[in-house]
XYZ file of N, CA and C in Angstrom:
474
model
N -25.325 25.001 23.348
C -24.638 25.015 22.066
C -25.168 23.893 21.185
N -25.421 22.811 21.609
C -25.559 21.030 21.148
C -27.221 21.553 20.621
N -27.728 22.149 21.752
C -29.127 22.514 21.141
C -29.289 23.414 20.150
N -28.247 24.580 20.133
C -28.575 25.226 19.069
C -28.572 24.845 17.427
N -27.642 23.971 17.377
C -26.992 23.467 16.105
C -28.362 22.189 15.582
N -28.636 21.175 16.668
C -29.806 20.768 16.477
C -31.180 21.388 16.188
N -31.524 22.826 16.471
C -32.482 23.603 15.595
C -31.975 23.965 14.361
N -31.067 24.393 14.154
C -30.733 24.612 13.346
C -30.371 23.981 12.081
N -30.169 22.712 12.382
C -29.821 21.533 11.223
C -31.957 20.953 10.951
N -32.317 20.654 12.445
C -33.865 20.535 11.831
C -34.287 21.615 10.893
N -34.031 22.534 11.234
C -34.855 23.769 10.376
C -34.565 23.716 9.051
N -33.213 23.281 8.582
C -32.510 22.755 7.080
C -33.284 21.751 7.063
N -33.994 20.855 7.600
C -34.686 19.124 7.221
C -36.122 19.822 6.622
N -36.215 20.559 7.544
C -37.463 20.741 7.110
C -37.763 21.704 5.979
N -36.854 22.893 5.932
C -36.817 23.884 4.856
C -36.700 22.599 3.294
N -35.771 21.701 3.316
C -35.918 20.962 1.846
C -36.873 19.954 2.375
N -37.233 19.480 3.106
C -38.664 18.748 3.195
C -39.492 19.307 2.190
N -39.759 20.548 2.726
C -41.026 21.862 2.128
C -40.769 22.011 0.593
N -39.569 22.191 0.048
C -39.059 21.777 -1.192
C -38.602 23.871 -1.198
N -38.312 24.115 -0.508
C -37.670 25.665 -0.613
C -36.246 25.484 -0.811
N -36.253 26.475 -1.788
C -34.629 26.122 -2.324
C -33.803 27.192 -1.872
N -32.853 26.683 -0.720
C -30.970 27.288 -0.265
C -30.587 27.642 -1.069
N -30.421 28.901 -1.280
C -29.318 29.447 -2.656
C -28.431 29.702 -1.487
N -27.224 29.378 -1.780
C -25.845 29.770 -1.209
C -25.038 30.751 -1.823
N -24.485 31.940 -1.284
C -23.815 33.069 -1.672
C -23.036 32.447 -2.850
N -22.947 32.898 -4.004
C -22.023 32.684 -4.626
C -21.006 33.820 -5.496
N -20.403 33.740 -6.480
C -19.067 34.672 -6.571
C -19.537 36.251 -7.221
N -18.910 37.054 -7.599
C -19.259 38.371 -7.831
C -18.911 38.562 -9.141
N -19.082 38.447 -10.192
C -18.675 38.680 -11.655
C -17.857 40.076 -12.269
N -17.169 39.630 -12.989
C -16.623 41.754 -13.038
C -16.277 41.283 -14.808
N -16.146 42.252 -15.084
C -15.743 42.379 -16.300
C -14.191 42.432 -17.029
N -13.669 42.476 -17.070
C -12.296 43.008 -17.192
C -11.824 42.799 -18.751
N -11.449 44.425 -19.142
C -10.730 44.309 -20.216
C -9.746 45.782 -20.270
N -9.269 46.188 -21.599
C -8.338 46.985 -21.520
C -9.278 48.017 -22.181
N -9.320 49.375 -21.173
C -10.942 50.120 -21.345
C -9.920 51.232 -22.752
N -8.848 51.472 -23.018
C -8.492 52.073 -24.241
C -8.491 51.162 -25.776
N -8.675 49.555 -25.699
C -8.836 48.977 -26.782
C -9.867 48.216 -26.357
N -10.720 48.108 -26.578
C -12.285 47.154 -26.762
C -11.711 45.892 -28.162
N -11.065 46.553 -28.663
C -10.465 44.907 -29.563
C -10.097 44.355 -28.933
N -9.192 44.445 -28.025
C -8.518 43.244 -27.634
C -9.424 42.327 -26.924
N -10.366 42.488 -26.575
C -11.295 41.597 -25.779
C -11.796 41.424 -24.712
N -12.378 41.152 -24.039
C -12.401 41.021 -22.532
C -12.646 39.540 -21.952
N -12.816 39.489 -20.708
C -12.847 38.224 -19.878
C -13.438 38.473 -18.730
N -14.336 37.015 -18.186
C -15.294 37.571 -16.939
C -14.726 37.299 -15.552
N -14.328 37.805 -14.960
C -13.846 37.595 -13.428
C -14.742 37.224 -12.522
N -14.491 35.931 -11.947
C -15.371 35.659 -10.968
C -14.456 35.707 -9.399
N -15.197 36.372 -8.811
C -14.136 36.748 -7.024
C -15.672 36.193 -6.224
N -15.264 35.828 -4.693
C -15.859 35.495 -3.592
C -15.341 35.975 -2.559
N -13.751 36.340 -2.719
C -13.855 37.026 -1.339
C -13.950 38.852 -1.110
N -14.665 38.591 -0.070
C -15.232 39.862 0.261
C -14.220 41.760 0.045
N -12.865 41.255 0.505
C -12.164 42.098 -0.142
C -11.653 42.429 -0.991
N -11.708 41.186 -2.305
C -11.429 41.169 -3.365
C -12.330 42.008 -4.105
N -13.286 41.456 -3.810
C -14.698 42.223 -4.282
C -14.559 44.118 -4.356
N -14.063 44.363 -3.050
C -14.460 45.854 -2.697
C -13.183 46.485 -3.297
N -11.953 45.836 -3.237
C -11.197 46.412 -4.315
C -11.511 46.321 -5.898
N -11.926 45.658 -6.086
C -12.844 45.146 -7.664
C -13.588 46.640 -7.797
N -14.194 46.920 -7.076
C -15.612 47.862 -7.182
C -14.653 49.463 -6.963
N -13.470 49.502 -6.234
C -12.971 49.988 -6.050
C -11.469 51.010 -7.529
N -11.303 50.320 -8.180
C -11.164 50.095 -9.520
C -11.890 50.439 -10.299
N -13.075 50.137 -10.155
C -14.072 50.474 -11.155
C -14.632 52.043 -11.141
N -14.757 52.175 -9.347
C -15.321 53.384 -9.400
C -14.045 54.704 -9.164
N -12.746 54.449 -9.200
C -11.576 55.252 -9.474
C -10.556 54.732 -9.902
N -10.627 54.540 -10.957
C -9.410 53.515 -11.403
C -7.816 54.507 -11.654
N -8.021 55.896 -11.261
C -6.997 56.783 -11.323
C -6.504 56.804 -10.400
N -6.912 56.105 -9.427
C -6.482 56.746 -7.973
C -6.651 55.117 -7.196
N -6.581 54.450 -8.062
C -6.457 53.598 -7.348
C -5.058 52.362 -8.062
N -4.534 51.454 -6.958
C -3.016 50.602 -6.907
C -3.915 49.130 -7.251
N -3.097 48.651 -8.266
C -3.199 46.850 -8.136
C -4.842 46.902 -9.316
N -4.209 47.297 -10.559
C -5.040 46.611 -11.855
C -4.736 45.816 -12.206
N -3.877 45.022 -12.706
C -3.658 43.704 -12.961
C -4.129 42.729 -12.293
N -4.791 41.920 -13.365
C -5.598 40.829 -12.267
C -4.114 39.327 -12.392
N -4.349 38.848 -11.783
C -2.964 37.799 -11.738
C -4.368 36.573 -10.858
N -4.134 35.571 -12.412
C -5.427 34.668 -12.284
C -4.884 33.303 -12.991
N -5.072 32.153 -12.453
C -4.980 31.294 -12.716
C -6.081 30.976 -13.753
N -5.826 29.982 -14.939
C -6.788 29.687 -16.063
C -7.192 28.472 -16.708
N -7.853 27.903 -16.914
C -7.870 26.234 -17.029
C -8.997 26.325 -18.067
N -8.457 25.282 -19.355
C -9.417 24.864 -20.493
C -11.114 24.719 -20.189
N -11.878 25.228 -20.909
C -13.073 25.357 -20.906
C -13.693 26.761 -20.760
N -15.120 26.534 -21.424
C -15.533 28.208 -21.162
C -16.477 28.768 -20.241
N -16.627 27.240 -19.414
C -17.768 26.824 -18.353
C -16.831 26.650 -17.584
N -16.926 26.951 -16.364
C -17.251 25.670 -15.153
C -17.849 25.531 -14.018
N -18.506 24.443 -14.143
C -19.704 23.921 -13.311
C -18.819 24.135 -11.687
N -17.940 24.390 -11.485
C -17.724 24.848 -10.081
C -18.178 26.231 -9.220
N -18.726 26.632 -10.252
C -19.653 28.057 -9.802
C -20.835 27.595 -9.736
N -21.546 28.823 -9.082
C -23.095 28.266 -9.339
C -23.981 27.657 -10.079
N -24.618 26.469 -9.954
C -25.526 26.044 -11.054
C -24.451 26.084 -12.420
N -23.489 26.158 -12.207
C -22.608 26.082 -13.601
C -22.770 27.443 -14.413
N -23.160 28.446 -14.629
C -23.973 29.084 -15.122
C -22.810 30.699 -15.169
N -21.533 30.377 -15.060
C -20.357 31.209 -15.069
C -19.943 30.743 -16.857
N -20.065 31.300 -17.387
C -19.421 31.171 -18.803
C -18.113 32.658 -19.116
N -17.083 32.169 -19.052
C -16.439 33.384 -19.926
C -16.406 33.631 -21.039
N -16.839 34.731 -21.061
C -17.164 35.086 -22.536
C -16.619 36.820 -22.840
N -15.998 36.994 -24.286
C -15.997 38.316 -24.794
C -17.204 38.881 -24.831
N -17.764 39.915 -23.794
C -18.855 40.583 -23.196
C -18.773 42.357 -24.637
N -17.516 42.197 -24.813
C -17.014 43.703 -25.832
C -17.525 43.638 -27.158
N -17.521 42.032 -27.359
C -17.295 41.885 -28.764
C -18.138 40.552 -29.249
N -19.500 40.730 -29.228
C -20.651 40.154 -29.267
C -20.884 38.955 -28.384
N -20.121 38.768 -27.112
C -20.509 37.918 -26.381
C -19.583 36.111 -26.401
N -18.726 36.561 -27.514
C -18.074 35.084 -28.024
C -17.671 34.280 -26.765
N -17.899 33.033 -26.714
C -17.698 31.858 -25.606
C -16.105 31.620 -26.069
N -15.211 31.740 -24.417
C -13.960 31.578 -24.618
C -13.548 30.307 -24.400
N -12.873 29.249 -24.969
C -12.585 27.977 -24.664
C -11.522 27.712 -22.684
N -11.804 28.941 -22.558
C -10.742 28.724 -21.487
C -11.857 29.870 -20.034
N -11.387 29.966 -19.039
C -11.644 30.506 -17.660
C -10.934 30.714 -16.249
N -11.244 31.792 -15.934
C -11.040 31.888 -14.223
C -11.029 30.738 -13.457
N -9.714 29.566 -13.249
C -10.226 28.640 -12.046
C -9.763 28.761 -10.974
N -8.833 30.028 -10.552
C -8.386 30.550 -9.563
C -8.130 32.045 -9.543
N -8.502 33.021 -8.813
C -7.946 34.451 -8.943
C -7.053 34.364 -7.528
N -5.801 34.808 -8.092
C -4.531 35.068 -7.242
C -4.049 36.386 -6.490
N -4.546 37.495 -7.315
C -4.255 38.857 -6.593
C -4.598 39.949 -7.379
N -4.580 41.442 -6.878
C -4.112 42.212 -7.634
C -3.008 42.727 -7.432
N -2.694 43.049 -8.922
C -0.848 43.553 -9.017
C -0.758 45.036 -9.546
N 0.156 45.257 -8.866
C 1.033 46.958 -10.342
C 1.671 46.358 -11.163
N 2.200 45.203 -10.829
C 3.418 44.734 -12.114
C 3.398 43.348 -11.812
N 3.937 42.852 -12.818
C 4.093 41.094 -13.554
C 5.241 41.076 -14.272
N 5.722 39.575 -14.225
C 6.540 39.489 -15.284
C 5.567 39.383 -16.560
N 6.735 39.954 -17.696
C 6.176 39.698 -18.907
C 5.037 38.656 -19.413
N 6.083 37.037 -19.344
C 5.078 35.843 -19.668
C 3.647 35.864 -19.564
N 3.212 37.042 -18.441
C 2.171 36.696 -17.831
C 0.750 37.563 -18.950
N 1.882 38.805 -19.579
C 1.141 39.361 -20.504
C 0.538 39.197 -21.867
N -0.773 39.825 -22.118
C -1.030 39.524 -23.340
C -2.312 39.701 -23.309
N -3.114 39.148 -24.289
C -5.175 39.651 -24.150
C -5.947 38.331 -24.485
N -7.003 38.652 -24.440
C -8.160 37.130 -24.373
C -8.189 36.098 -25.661
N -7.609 37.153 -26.969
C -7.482 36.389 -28.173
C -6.660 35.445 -28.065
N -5.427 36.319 -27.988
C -4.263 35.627 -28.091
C -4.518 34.292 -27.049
N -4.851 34.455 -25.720
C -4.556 32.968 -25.073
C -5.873 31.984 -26.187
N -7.244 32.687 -26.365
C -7.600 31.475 -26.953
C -6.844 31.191 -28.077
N -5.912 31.592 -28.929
C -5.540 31.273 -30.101
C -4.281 30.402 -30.078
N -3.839 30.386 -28.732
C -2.596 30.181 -28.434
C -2.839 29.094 -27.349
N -4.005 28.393 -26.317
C -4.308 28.080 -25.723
C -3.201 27.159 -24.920
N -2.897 25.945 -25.365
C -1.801 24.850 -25.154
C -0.862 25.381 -24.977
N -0.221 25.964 -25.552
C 1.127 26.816 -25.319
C 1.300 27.965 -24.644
N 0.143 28.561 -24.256
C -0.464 29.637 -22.881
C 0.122 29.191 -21.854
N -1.162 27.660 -21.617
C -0.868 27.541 -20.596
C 0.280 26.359 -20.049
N 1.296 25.909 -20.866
C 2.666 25.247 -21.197
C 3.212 26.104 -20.048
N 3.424 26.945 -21.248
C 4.328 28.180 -21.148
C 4.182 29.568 -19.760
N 2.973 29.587 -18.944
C 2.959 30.641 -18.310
C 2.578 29.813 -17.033
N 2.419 28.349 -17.283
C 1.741 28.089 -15.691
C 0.514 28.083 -15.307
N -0.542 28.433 -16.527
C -1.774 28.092 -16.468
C -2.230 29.604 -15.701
N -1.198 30.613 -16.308
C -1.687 32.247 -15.483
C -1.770 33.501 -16.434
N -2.524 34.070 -16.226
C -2.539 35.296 -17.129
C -2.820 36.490 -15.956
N -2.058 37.574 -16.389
C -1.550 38.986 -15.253
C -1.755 39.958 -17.016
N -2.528 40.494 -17.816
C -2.732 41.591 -18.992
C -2.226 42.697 -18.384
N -1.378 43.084 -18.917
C -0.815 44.279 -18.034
C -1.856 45.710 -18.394
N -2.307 45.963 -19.284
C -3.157 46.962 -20.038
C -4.891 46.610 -19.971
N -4.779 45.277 -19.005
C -6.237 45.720 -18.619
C -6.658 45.676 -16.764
N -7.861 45.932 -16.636
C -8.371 46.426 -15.445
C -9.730 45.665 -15.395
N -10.182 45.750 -13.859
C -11.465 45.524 -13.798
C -11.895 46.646 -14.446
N -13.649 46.538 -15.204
C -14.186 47.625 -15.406
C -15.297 47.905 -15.332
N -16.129 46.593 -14.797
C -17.988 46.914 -14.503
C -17.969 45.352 -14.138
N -19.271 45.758 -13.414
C -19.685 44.389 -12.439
C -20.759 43.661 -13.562
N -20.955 42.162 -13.676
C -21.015 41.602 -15.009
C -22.634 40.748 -14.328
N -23.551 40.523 -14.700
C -25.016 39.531 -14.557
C -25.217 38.651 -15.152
N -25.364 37.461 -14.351
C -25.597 36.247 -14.282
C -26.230 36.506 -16.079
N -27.248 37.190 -16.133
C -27.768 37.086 -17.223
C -27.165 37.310 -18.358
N -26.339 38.042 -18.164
C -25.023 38.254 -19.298
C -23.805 37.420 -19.588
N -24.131 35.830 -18.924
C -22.953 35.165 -19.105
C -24.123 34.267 -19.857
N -25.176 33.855 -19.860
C -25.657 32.760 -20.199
C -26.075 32.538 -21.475
């Protein structure tokens, strides 16, 4: 066992010795907005865990037949954050030319059928409303009228 972990940690010395760069798995991007109003805006979902993910994709590819659209997500000031990969997660209105949102995903909590109210509302309104969003709801947003709706590229946040 003692030996295996010792190849294995050399083989890391030497892989950045060589100057080859470890990319480490990082999160799955989705899109999410309310697919009957494209005004209201959208927002980028970032998930890592693996079943989150497949219900994500799951949504997307039957969203008639499928339980738990509401995303119920924790949200924290900024439109970056460098706690994702290389920093390189920006939320942004993807609907409506790409606009950088002052705020983001810093926790995803579940999917739901239902929320309390507080929790509702769309991407404008919290940026317009920001301070008193997140006062007032706990730093959470649950849109009752939107859904995941397509898986989102690195290249499309930057």
């Amino acid at each position: 066992m003692l030996r295996g972990v010792l190849s294995t940690l050399s083989l890391l010395v030497v892989i950045v010795a060589v100057g080859c760069p470890i990319t480490l798995p990082g999160p799955t991007y989705f899109l999410v907005a309310d697919p009957s109003n494209p005004d209201l805006g959208s927002y980028v979902l970032p998930l890592t865990d693996e079943s989150d993910i497949a219900h994500a994709r799951e949504v997307i590819a039957d969203p008639d037949n499928t339980d738990g659209h509401i995303i119920v997500a924790k949200i924290a000031k900024g439109g970056t954050s460098h706690a994702y990969v290389n920093g390189v997660y920006a939320n942004r209105d993807l609907l409506n030319e790409g606009a950088l949102w002052s705020w983001h995903v810093s926790e995803f909590l579940e999917f739901a059928d239902v929320v309390i109210e507080i929790y509702d509302g769309w991407p404008q309104y919290v940026e317009d409303n920001l301070d008193e969003w997140l006062t007032t709801t706990g730093n959470t947003i649950g849109f009752w009228s939107f859904r995941v709706t397509r898986e989102v590229g690195l290249d499309e946040m930057s």
